[in-house]
Amino acid sequence: MDDLLAARLQMAVSLGFHIIFACIGIAMPFLMAASGYRYLRTREPLYKDLTKVWSVGVAIFFAVGAVSGTALSFELGLLWPEFMEHAGAIIGMPFSWEGTAFFLEAIALGLFLYGWDRLPPWIHWSSGVVVGISGVASGIFVVAANGWMNSPAGFDWVDGKAYNIDPVAAMFNDAWFTQALHMTLAAFAATGFAVAGLHAFLLLRHPNNLFHQKALRIALTIGAIAALLQPLSGDLSAKDVAERQPAKLAALEALYETSQPADLLIGGIPNDETRKVDYAIHLPGMLSFLAHGDFSAKVIGLDAFPREDWPPVLIVHVAFQIMVACGGILALMSVLFLVLQWRKSPWLFKRWFLWTLVVISPLGFIAIEAGWTVTEVGRQPWIIYGIMRTADAVSPMPGLVVPFLLFTFLYLLLAFVLVWLMYRQIKTLPDRYASARLTSNAPTQLE
Amino acid sequence: MLFIVIAFLVISLLFYVLFGGADFGAGIIEIFAGKRHYQTISKAIAPVWEANHIWLILVVVILFMGFPLIYADMSRYLHIPLLALLVGIVLRGCAFTFRHYDAIKDQSQDWYTFIFRISSLFTPLFLGMVAGGMLVGRMPVTMADGSFYSLFIAPWFNLFCLAVGVFTVCLFAFLAAVYLIGEARSEEETHTFVRAARNSNIALVLAGGLVFATAAWEGLPLVSLFINSAGAIAALVLATLSLPLLWVALVRKHVVASRLLAGFQTLLVLGAWFWVEYPVALRYENGKALTLFEAAAPAATQQQLALALIVGSLLILPSLYYLLRTFKKPVRV
C-alpha cells in the first residue's frame, strides 16, 4: 500500500472512530441533564436512576473519546507534518479554545459522576449541564478548524509560505458556521435516535417497562427536534459549498458538465471515463434550485476543473446519497414521533413503531460517517483547499501501512470490547436499579 | 506575549508530570503493590485522571500553535516513540475505564488490569524517550540520503533516551506512591505506599545518575551544562538537601509535607534541566539547535494563544481547584 493512501486511511479510521465518541459526548450529557432535571423537579427515583445509567454511558464514551482525541492531536503531526508546520500557527486558535472547553468538560464530568453525595443537588446538576455545553463548544471549535481546511482564510500564501497570519480571521472562516451547525445538530440527532433505538429494543423484550418508556421519550424528543432542523442546516451547507467549493459540489452531485439549469440526481453510479452517471433518477432544474435558489441558475461542473483537481467522484457521490437518505428517514420518523407524542397516541409503544426505531437507530451515525466522507474526500486532492495538496503534506516516513494497521486493529478491538461492555451494563440493569423493573401498569410501586 | 506562552508551556508540562504522571505511576505501583490495593488506587484516580490528562493536550496544542517547527520535526523523526506513546495512552485510559465500569466483575477484570498496568509502565517510558530524543542531538537536519535507521530510529534509540525514559517511569511511580499515602485506607496500606515511595525514590536517584552517565556516553555535554549554570547547581543542591526532609516526612507519614516536598523536588529537577537547556528545544546531529524563539509562530498567533491560555486558565484553575477540593475532603453523611 502506498504511504499516502495508508496515511489517509489511518486518518479516516481515527476520525471515524473518534467522531462517534465526540458526538455522544456532545449530546448525551443533555439527555442526562434532561432526566436529572425531571428528577430534581419530581423527585421520582426512576429519573435519578435513569440519569445515573446514562451518566455511566457518558463516562465510558467520554473516556474513549478523550484518549482517541489525544491520539488525533498527535496524528495530525505524525501523518501530516508539512501541513501542521504551516497550518499550526494559522489554525491553532480554535484548538487552543477547544483545549479549554475540553478541560472544563473533564472537570465537570468528574464532579457530576462522583459528586452525587458531595455536592448540593442543583450545583451537581449544573455540572452535568456544563459537561454538555463544553462538549458542544469543543465540537464547534474543532469543526471550525476543519472549516478552515475547506475555506482557508487569515493568511497570504507566497512561495509556499504563509505571511500576514490572522488567527481570528482563520477561525471565523467562511465555512465554520454552516459546518459547525450541521455537525452539532447531527450529534444530537444521531445520539438521540441511537439511544432511543436501544431503549426501544429493550421495550420489545420487556413490554410496558416504565424505565425504558421514559428514557425513550426523552431521547427521541431531543433526537427528533435535531433531525427535523437538520435538512434546513443541510440546505445552508449546500448553498455554501456551491459558493466556496464548486468542485466538491460537482463531485457530490456527480455533475460532470457545467449545466444551466442543472438536474438533481438521485442515486446512480458515476463513471469518470464516460463522464456519465448510470442508473440515476433526474429531477430537472432541482440542483440549480438547491445550490443557488433559482431553477434556471448555472451550476459549475467538474469540466471546469483540471482532471488532477477532481475529488474521487464515485466515493463522494455515493457517500452524499447515503447521508441524505439516512437524514431523510430520520426527519420523517421525527415528524411521525412528534405527531404521536403530541396526540398522546398509544402507537408510540406499539411493536411496529418500536421495531422501526430499532432498525433506524444506527442511521444517524451512518449519516455522520458518510457526511464526513463527503467533506473530507470531497476536499481532495487538497489538504488546504487550493493551497496545499494532501500528497505534499504526508509524513516522510516509509511504511505508514504499519501504524495504519496498528490503529485499525486497536480501534476494532476497542469497539468490540465497548459493545460487550454495554451489553453487560444493560443485562445487569434490572439487578442494579429497582426502577428499571417497574412497568407502566404499576407506576407507583416505588413511590 | 511569547514569554507568557512559554510560561504556560512549561507549567502545563510540569502539571502533566505532577498530576497526569502520578496517575500513570499509580498503575506502576499496582504492579508492585499487588491486587489488594487496587480499590484504593482506582478510587484515588477515577475522578481526576481525565482532567489531569488534559495538561498533555494543552502541551501539544501550545506546541503546534505556538511552535509549529518543533511540533513538525518531532512528528517527523520521533514518529515511532510518539506512536507507542499514543497506543499506551489509549490503552491505559480505556483499560482503566473499562475495569471501573464493567458491570460484571469476572475474569475480564484480570485482562483490564493487565493492560492497565502494562500500559501505565511503557507509556511514561516512551514519553521520556521522546523528551530525550529532542535533546540528545540526533535529529536529522534533512531528509535527503538518510536511511530509515538514521532518520527514524537513531534519533531516539540510544542509551540516553532510554535512561530518560527509565527516569520518567521512576519519577511517575515515586509521585504516585507519595500521593497514595494520603489515600490509604488501612495501616497496612499506608505502610505499603511508604515503602513504595522509599523504593521508587531510591530508583529515581539512581536513574538520575544514569541520565548523566548515558549523556556523557552519547557525547551530550549535560554535566558541563549543569556545572556552568549556578542556578541549576543551586536547584540540584536544594533538591538533594531536601531529600532527608522528605524521608522524615515519609517515615512520620505526614501526608501534606510529603506531597509538597515531592512536588517541590520535581519542580527543582525539571526546572533546573529546563533552565540549562533554555531556550533550546531540539538538537540536531550537525550540532545546531532549534530554539523556542526560532520556532515561534508570528506575533499575531502568540497573542491569540496567550489570550486563550489566560482566559482558559481563569476558567480552568478555579474549577480544577473545586474538583480536587470536592474529592479530597471526607463525605458528610
PDB file of C-alpha atoms in Angstrom, chain B residues 27-258:
ATOM      1  CA  GLY B  27      -0.610   1.846  37.593  1.00  0.00           C
ATOM      2  CA  ILE B  28       3.080   1.141  38.109  1.00  0.00           C
ATOM      3  CA  ILE B  29       2.651   0.985  41.883  1.00  0.00           C
ATOM      4  CA  GLU B  30      -0.160  -1.501  41.326  1.00  0.00           C
ATOM      5  CA  ILE B  31       2.278  -3.852  39.614  1.00  0.00           C
ATOM      6  CA  PHE B  32       4.446  -3.966  42.724  1.00  0.00           C
ATOM      7  CA  ALA B  33       1.895  -3.453  45.479  1.00  0.00           C
ATOM      8  CA  GLY B  34      -0.419  -6.145  44.177  1.00  0.00           C
ATOM      9  CA  LYS B  35      -4.086  -6.635  43.744  1.00  0.00           C
ATOM     10  CA  ARG B  36      -5.076  -5.871  47.348  1.00  0.00           C
ATOM     11  CA  HIS B  37      -4.644  -2.157  46.811  1.00  0.00           C
ATOM     12  CA  TYR B  38      -6.369  -1.802  43.513  1.00  0.00           C
ATOM     13  CA  GLN B  39      -9.595  -0.484  45.085  1.00  0.00           C
ATOM     14  CA  THR B  40      -7.735   2.346  46.779  1.00  0.00           C
ATOM     15  CA  ILE B  41      -5.793   3.158  43.640  1.00  0.00           C
ATOM     16  CA  SER B  42      -8.886   3.132  41.431  1.00  0.00           C
ATOM     17  CA  LYS B  43     -10.800   5.296  43.841  1.00  0.00           C
ATOM     18  CA  ALA B  44      -7.971   7.793  44.115  1.00  0.00           C
ATOM     19  CA  ILE B  45      -7.515   8.401  40.399  1.00  0.00           C
ATOM     20  CA  ALA B  46     -11.000   7.789  38.946  1.00  0.00           C
ATOM     21  CA  PRO B  47     -12.492  11.291  39.438  1.00  0.00           C
ATOM     22  CA  VAL B  48      -9.364  13.186  38.421  1.00  0.00           C
ATOM     23  CA  TRP B  49      -7.365  11.283  35.803  1.00  0.00           C
ATOM     24  CA  GLU B  50      -9.160  12.695  32.781  1.00  0.00           C
ATOM     25  CA  ALA B  51      -8.728  16.279  33.934  1.00  0.00           C
ATOM     26  CA  ASN B  52      -5.076  15.553  34.739  1.00  0.00           C
ATOM     27  CA  HIS B  53      -4.567  14.009  31.321  1.00  0.00           C
ATOM     28  CA  ILE B  54      -5.653  17.194  29.577  1.00  0.00           C
ATOM     29  CA  TRP B  55      -2.470  19.013  30.597  1.00  0.00           C
ATOM     30  CA  LEU B  56      -0.804  16.910  27.886  1.00  0.00           C
ATOM     31  CA  ILE B  57      -3.320  18.071  25.288  1.00  0.00           C
ATOM     32  CA  LEU B  58      -2.534  21.636  26.334  1.00  0.00           C
ATOM     33  CA  VAL B  59       1.191  20.959  25.822  1.00  0.00           C
ATOM     34  CA  VAL B  60       0.516  19.593  22.332  1.00  0.00           C
ATOM     35  CA  VAL B  61      -1.744  22.483  21.370  1.00  0.00           C
ATOM     36  CA  ILE B  62       0.754  25.084  22.613  1.00  0.00           C
ATOM     37  CA  LEU B  63       3.465  23.289  20.649  1.00  0.00           C
ATOM     38  CA  PHE B  64       1.650  23.100  17.345  1.00  0.00           C
ATOM     39  CA  MET B  65       0.129  26.552  17.502  1.00  0.00           C
ATOM     40  CA  GLY B  66       2.954  28.447  19.164  1.00  0.00           C
ATOM     41  CA  PHE B  67       5.968  26.473  17.943  1.00  0.00           C
ATOM     42  CA  PRO B  68       4.916  24.604  14.798  1.00  0.00           C
ATOM     43  CA  LEU B  69       8.507  23.916  13.681  1.00  0.00           C
ATOM     44  CA  ILE B  70       9.225  21.979  16.871  1.00  0.00           C
ATOM     45  CA  TYR B  71       5.991  20.026  16.589  1.00  0.00           C
ATOM     46  CA  ALA B  72       6.609  19.232  12.913  1.00  0.00           C
ATOM     47  CA  ASP B  73      10.174  17.975  13.388  1.00  0.00           C
ATOM     48  CA  MET B  74       9.244  15.943  16.466  1.00  0.00           C
ATOM     49  CA  SER B  75       6.414  14.392  14.486  1.00  0.00           C
ATOM     50  CA  ARG B  76       8.710  13.572  11.576  1.00  0.00           C
ATOM     51  CA  TYR B  77      11.646  11.986  13.351  1.00  0.00           C
ATOM     52  CA  LEU B  78      10.172  10.794  16.655  1.00  0.00           C
ATOM     53  CA  HIS B  79       7.215   9.204  14.897  1.00  0.00           C
ATOM     54  CA  ILE B  80       7.796   5.742  16.350  1.00  0.00           C
ATOM     55  CA  PRO B  81       8.077   6.576  20.078  1.00  0.00           C
ATOM     56  CA  LEU B  82       5.200   9.051  19.738  1.00  0.00           C
ATOM     57  CA  LEU B  83       3.107   6.310  18.187  1.00  0.00           C
ATOM     58  CA  ALA B  84       3.964   3.967  21.049  1.00  0.00           C
ATOM     59  CA  LEU B  85       3.084   6.763  23.484  1.00  0.00           C
ATOM     60  CA  LEU B  86      -0.332   7.164  21.844  1.00  0.00           C
ATOM     61  CA  VAL B  87      -1.071   3.455  21.898  1.00  0.00           C
ATOM     62  CA  GLY B  88      -0.145   3.483  25.586  1.00  0.00           C
ATOM     63  CA  ILE B  89      -2.363   6.480  26.345  1.00  0.00           C
ATOM     64  CA  VAL B  90      -5.334   4.919  24.553  1.00  0.00           C
ATOM     65  CA  LEU B  91      -4.865   1.506  26.157  1.00  0.00           C
ATOM     66  CA  ARG B  92      -4.289   2.839  29.661  1.00  0.00           C
ATOM     67  CA  GLY B  93      -7.319   5.150  29.589  1.00  0.00           C
ATOM     68  CA  CYS B  94      -9.643   2.556  28.083  1.00  0.00           C
ATOM     69  CA  ALA B  95      -8.489  -0.319  30.293  1.00  0.00           C
ATOM     70  CA  PHE B  96      -8.905   1.806  33.409  1.00  0.00           C
ATOM     71  CA  THR B  97     -12.377   2.980  32.395  1.00  0.00           C
ATOM     72  CA  PHE B  98     -13.499  -0.483  31.331  1.00  0.00           C
ATOM     73  CA  ARG B  99     -12.243  -2.024  34.568  1.00  0.00           C
ATOM     74  CA  HIS B 100     -14.069   0.617  36.548  1.00  0.00           C
ATOM     75  CA  TYR B 101     -17.377   0.426  34.683  1.00  0.00           C
ATOM     76  CA  ASP B 102     -17.717  -3.206  33.709  1.00  0.00           C
ATOM     77  CA  ALA B 103     -20.988  -4.167  35.363  1.00  0.00           C
ATOM     78  CA  ILE B 104     -19.939  -7.766  35.858  1.00  0.00           C
ATOM     79  CA  LYS B 105     -16.744  -8.292  37.797  1.00  0.00           C
ATOM     80  CA  ASP B 106     -15.338 -11.541  36.465  1.00  0.00           C
ATOM     81  CA  GLN B 107     -12.208 -12.773  34.719  1.00  0.00           C
ATOM     82  CA  SER B 108     -12.312  -9.831  32.355  1.00  0.00           C
ATOM     83  CA  GLN B 109     -11.111  -7.708  35.295  1.00  0.00           C
ATOM     84  CA  ASP B 110      -7.770  -9.504  35.085  1.00  0.00           C
ATOM     85  CA  TRP B 111      -7.413  -8.539  31.438  1.00  0.00           C
ATOM     86  CA  TYR B 112      -8.250  -4.904  32.055  1.00  0.00           C
ATOM     87  CA  THR B 113      -5.845  -4.878  34.983  1.00  0.00           C
ATOM     88  CA  PHE B 114      -3.083  -6.460  32.920  1.00  0.00           C
ATOM     89  CA  ILE B 115      -3.478  -3.916  30.094  1.00  0.00           C
ATOM     90  CA  PHE B 116      -3.804  -1.042  32.566  1.00  0.00           C
ATOM     91  CA  ARG B 117      -0.575  -1.942  34.350  1.00  0.00           C
ATOM     92  CA  ILE B 118       1.499  -2.721  31.280  1.00  0.00           C
ATOM     93  CA  SER B 119       0.454   0.489  29.531  1.00  0.00           C
ATOM     94  CA  SER B 120       0.991   2.522  32.719  1.00  0.00           C
ATOM     95  CA  LEU B 121       4.570   1.256  32.629  1.00  0.00           C
ATOM     96  CA  PHE B 122       5.520   1.649  28.978  1.00  0.00           C
ATOM     97  CA  THR B 123       3.720   4.929  28.246  1.00  0.00           C
ATOM     98  CA  PRO B 124       5.980   7.028  30.532  1.00  0.00           C
ATOM     99  CA  LEU B 125       8.979   5.130  29.165  1.00  0.00           C
ATOM    100  CA  PHE B 126       8.204   6.375  25.656  1.00  0.00           C
ATOM    101  CA  LEU B 127       7.295   9.833  26.932  1.00  0.00           C
ATOM    102  CA  GLY B 128      10.765  10.048  28.428  1.00  0.00           C
ATOM    103  CA  MET B 129      12.331   8.710  25.246  1.00  0.00           C
ATOM    104  CA  VAL B 130      10.598  11.443  23.231  1.00  0.00           C
ATOM    105  CA  ALA B 131      11.950  14.078  25.646  1.00  0.00           C
ATOM    106  CA  GLY B 132      15.399  12.518  25.416  1.00  0.00           C
ATOM    107  CA  GLY B 133      15.189  12.381  21.625  1.00  0.00           C
ATOM    108  CA  MET B 134      14.531  16.112  21.468  1.00  0.00           C
ATOM    109  CA  LEU B 135      17.705  16.939  23.361  1.00  0.00           C
ATOM    110  CA  VAL B 136      20.218  14.189  22.628  1.00  0.00           C
ATOM    111  CA  GLY B 137      21.290  15.799  19.357  1.00  0.00           C
ATOM    112  CA  ARG B 138      20.474  13.107  16.816  1.00  0.00           C
ATOM    113  CA  MET B 139      17.673  14.890  14.968  1.00  0.00           C
ATOM    114  CA  PRO B 140      18.358  14.678  11.228  1.00  0.00           C
ATOM    115  CA  VAL B 141      18.875  18.030   9.519  1.00  0.00           C
ATOM    116  CA  THR B 142      17.494  16.931   6.162  1.00  0.00           C
ATOM    117  CA  MET B 143      15.558  14.065   4.729  1.00  0.00           C
ATOM    118  CA  ALA B 144      17.988  13.669   1.832  1.00  0.00           C
ATOM    119  CA  ASP B 145      20.004  10.435   1.580  1.00  0.00           C
ATOM    120  CA  GLY B 146      19.251   9.179   5.058  1.00  0.00           C
ATOM    121  CA  SER B 147      18.488   5.548   5.724  1.00  0.00           C
ATOM    122  CA  PHE B 148      15.339   4.559   7.583  1.00  0.00           C
ATOM    123  CA  TYR B 149      17.520   3.819  10.592  1.00  0.00           C
ATOM    124  CA  SER B 150      19.335   7.136  10.641  1.00  0.00           C
ATOM    125  CA  LEU B 151      16.167   9.169  10.044  1.00  0.00           C
ATOM    126  CA  PHE B 152      13.535   7.445  12.141  1.00  0.00           C
ATOM    127  CA  ILE B 153      15.297   5.151  14.640  1.00  0.00           C
ATOM    128  CA  ALA B 154      18.624   6.708  15.572  1.00  0.00           C
ATOM    129  CA  PRO B 155      17.089   9.996  16.823  1.00  0.00           C
ATOM    130  CA  TRP B 156      15.587   8.224  19.831  1.00  0.00           C
ATOM    131  CA  PHE B 157      17.012   4.713  20.013  1.00  0.00           C
ATOM    132  CA  ASN B 158      20.041   5.219  22.233  1.00  0.00           C
ATOM    133  CA  LEU B 159      21.127   4.827  25.837  1.00  0.00           C
ATOM    134  CA  PHE B 160      20.466   8.420  26.826  1.00  0.00           C
ATOM    135  CA  CYS B 161      16.851   8.333  25.644  1.00  0.00           C
ATOM    136  CA  LEU B 162      16.359   5.011  27.353  1.00  0.00           C
ATOM    137  CA  ALA B 163      17.752   6.465  30.589  1.00  0.00           C
ATOM    138  CA  VAL B 164      15.433   9.469  30.384  1.00  0.00           C
ATOM    139  CA  GLY B 165      12.582   7.011  29.809  1.00  0.00           C
ATOM    140  CA  VAL B 166      13.507   4.983  32.874  1.00  0.00           C
ATOM    141  CA  PHE B 167      13.889   8.205  34.860  1.00  0.00           C
ATOM    142  CA  THR B 168      10.366   9.220  33.841  1.00  0.00           C
ATOM    143  CA  VAL B 169       8.965   5.856  34.898  1.00  0.00           C
ATOM    144  CA  CYS B 170      10.664   6.127  38.308  1.00  0.00           C
ATOM    145  CA  LEU B 171       9.528   9.735  38.738  1.00  0.00           C
ATOM    146  CA  PHE B 172       5.897   8.895  37.971  1.00  0.00           C
ATOM    147  CA  ALA B 173       5.954   5.892  40.306  1.00  0.00           C
ATOM    148  CA  PHE B 174       7.512   7.996  43.055  1.00  0.00           C
ATOM    149  CA  LEU B 175       4.936  10.784  42.703  1.00  0.00           C
ATOM    150  CA  ALA B 176       2.119   8.236  42.755  1.00  0.00           C
ATOM    151  CA  ALA B 177       3.451   6.486  45.854  1.00  0.00           C
ATOM    152  CA  VAL B 178       3.766   9.744  47.789  1.00  0.00           C
ATOM    153  CA  TYR B 179       0.321  10.800  46.659  1.00  0.00           C
ATOM    154  CA  LEU B 180      -1.271   7.450  47.531  1.00  0.00           C
ATOM    155  CA  ILE B 181      -0.069   7.556  51.146  1.00  0.00           C
ATOM    156  CA  GLY B 182      -2.780  10.119  51.795  1.00  0.00           C
ATOM    157  CA  GLU B 183      -5.362   7.864  50.158  1.00  0.00           C
ATOM    158  CA  ALA B 184      -4.529   4.735  52.119  1.00  0.00           C
ATOM    159  CA  ARG B 185      -7.400   3.139  53.976  1.00  0.00           C
ATOM    160  CA  SER B 186      -5.535   0.994  56.459  1.00  0.00           C
ATOM    161  CA  GLU B 187      -2.299   0.979  58.451  1.00  0.00           C
ATOM    162  CA  GLU B 188      -1.004  -1.830  56.324  1.00  0.00           C
ATOM    163  CA  GLU B 189      -1.788   0.040  53.143  1.00  0.00           C
ATOM    164  CA  THR B 190      -0.043   3.170  54.410  1.00  0.00           C
ATOM    165  CA  HIS B 191       2.968   1.028  55.118  1.00  0.00           C
ATOM    166  CA  THR B 192       2.905  -0.413  51.592  1.00  0.00           C
ATOM    167  CA  PHE B 193       2.788   3.003  49.959  1.00  0.00           C
ATOM    168  CA  VAL B 194       5.502   4.423  52.235  1.00  0.00           C
ATOM    169  CA  ARG B 195       7.714   1.519  51.241  1.00  0.00           C
ATOM    170  CA  ALA B 196       6.850   2.071  47.569  1.00  0.00           C
ATOM    171  CA  ALA B 197       7.725   5.748  47.949  1.00  0.00           C
ATOM    172  CA  ARG B 198      11.082   4.875  49.512  1.00  0.00           C
ATOM    173  CA  ASN B 199      11.961   2.299  46.869  1.00  0.00           C
ATOM    174  CA  SER B 200      10.907   4.460  43.947  1.00  0.00           C
ATOM    175  CA  ASN B 201      12.808   7.390  45.443  1.00  0.00           C
ATOM    176  CA  ILE B 202      15.995   5.338  45.535  1.00  0.00           C
ATOM    177  CA  ALA B 203      15.347   4.126  41.972  1.00  0.00           C
ATOM    178  CA  LEU B 204      14.725   7.720  40.906  1.00  0.00           C
ATOM    179  CA  VAL B 205      18.040   8.970  42.269  1.00  0.00           C
ATOM    180  CA  LEU B 206      19.851   6.067  40.568  1.00  0.00           C
ATOM    181  CA  ALA B 207      18.025   6.731  37.298  1.00  0.00           C
ATOM    182  CA  GLY B 208      19.026  10.378  37.576  1.00  0.00           C
ATOM    183  CA  GLY B 209      22.651   9.300  37.793  1.00  0.00           C
ATOM    184  CA  LEU B 210      22.083   7.068  34.790  1.00  0.00           C
ATOM    185  CA  VAL B 211      20.802  10.033  32.771  1.00  0.00           C
ATOM    186  CA  PHE B 212      24.035  11.945  33.393  1.00  0.00           C
ATOM    187  CA  ALA B 213      26.209   8.878  32.742  1.00  0.00           C
ATOM    188  CA  THR B 214      24.487   7.985  29.467  1.00  0.00           C
ATOM    189  CA  ALA B 215      24.565  11.632  28.388  1.00  0.00           C
ATOM    190  CA  ALA B 216      28.360  11.527  28.694  1.00  0.00           C
ATOM    191  CA  TRP B 217      28.413   8.182  26.869  1.00  0.00           C
ATOM    192  CA  GLU B 218      26.368   9.594  23.980  1.00  0.00           C
ATOM    193  CA  GLY B 219      28.543  12.716  23.798  1.00  0.00           C
ATOM    194  CA  LEU B 220      25.957  15.079  25.184  1.00  0.00           C
ATOM    195  CA  PRO B 221      27.616  17.667  27.480  1.00  0.00           C
ATOM    196  CA  LEU B 222      24.858  17.540  30.065  1.00  0.00           C
ATOM    197  CA  VAL B 223      27.244  17.609  33.039  1.00  0.00           C
ATOM    198  CA  SER B 224      29.061  20.684  31.818  1.00  0.00           C
ATOM    199  CA  LEU B 225      25.765  22.371  31.020  1.00  0.00           C
ATOM    200  CA  PHE B 226      24.737  21.906  34.633  1.00  0.00           C
ATOM    201  CA  ILE B 227      28.121  22.826  36.077  1.00  0.00           C
ATOM    202  CA  ASN B 228      28.207  26.072  34.164  1.00  0.00           C
ATOM    203  CA  SER B 229      24.870  27.193  35.486  1.00  0.00           C
ATOM    204  CA  ALA B 230      24.798  28.481  39.055  1.00  0.00           C
ATOM    205  CA  GLY B 231      21.011  28.338  39.127  1.00  0.00           C
ATOM    206  CA  ALA B 232      20.937  24.700  38.061  1.00  0.00           C
ATOM    207  CA  ILE B 233      23.526  23.721  40.641  1.00  0.00           C
ATOM    208  CA  ALA B 234      21.621  25.558  43.327  1.00  0.00           C
ATOM    209  CA  ALA B 235      18.416  23.759  42.338  1.00  0.00           C
ATOM    210  CA  LEU B 236      20.076  20.350  42.366  1.00  0.00           C
ATOM    211  CA  VAL B 237      21.754  21.022  45.712  1.00  0.00           C
ATOM    212  CA  LEU B 238      18.461  22.182  47.162  1.00  0.00           C
ATOM    213  CA  ALA B 239      16.708  19.090  45.815  1.00  0.00           C
ATOM    214  CA  THR B 240      19.365  16.855  47.368  1.00  0.00           C
ATOM    215  CA  LEU B 241      19.290  18.691  50.692  1.00  0.00           C
ATOM    216  CA  SER B 242      15.531  18.371  50.883  1.00  0.00           C
ATOM    217  CA  LEU B 243      15.704  14.607  50.350  1.00  0.00           C
ATOM    218  CA  PRO B 244      16.279  13.836  54.065  1.00  0.00           C
ATOM    219  CA  LEU B 245      13.363  16.131  54.909  1.00  0.00           C
ATOM    220  CA  LEU B 246      11.183  14.108  52.558  1.00  0.00           C
ATOM    221  CA  TRP B 247      12.318  10.869  54.162  1.00  0.00           C
ATOM    222  CA  VAL B 248      11.441  12.191  57.598  1.00  0.00           C
ATOM    223  CA  ALA B 249       8.023  13.283  56.326  1.00  0.00           C
ATOM    224  CA  LEU B 250       7.504   9.827  54.811  1.00  0.00           C
ATOM    225  CA  VAL B 251       8.530   7.980  57.965  1.00  0.00           C
ATOM    226  CA  ARG B 252       6.268  10.228  60.037  1.00  0.00           C
ATOM    227  CA  LYS B 253       3.527   9.635  57.417  1.00  0.00           C
ATOM    228  CA  HIS B 254       2.953  13.346  57.117  1.00  0.00           C
ATOM    229  CA  VAL B 255       0.767  13.478  54.005  1.00  0.00           C
ATOM    230  CA  VAL B 256       0.800  17.181  53.135  1.00  0.00           C
ATOM    231  CA  ALA B 257       4.515  17.670  53.796  1.00  0.00           C
ATOM    232  CA  SER B 258       5.431  14.601  51.741  1.00  0.00           C
TER     233      SER B 258
END
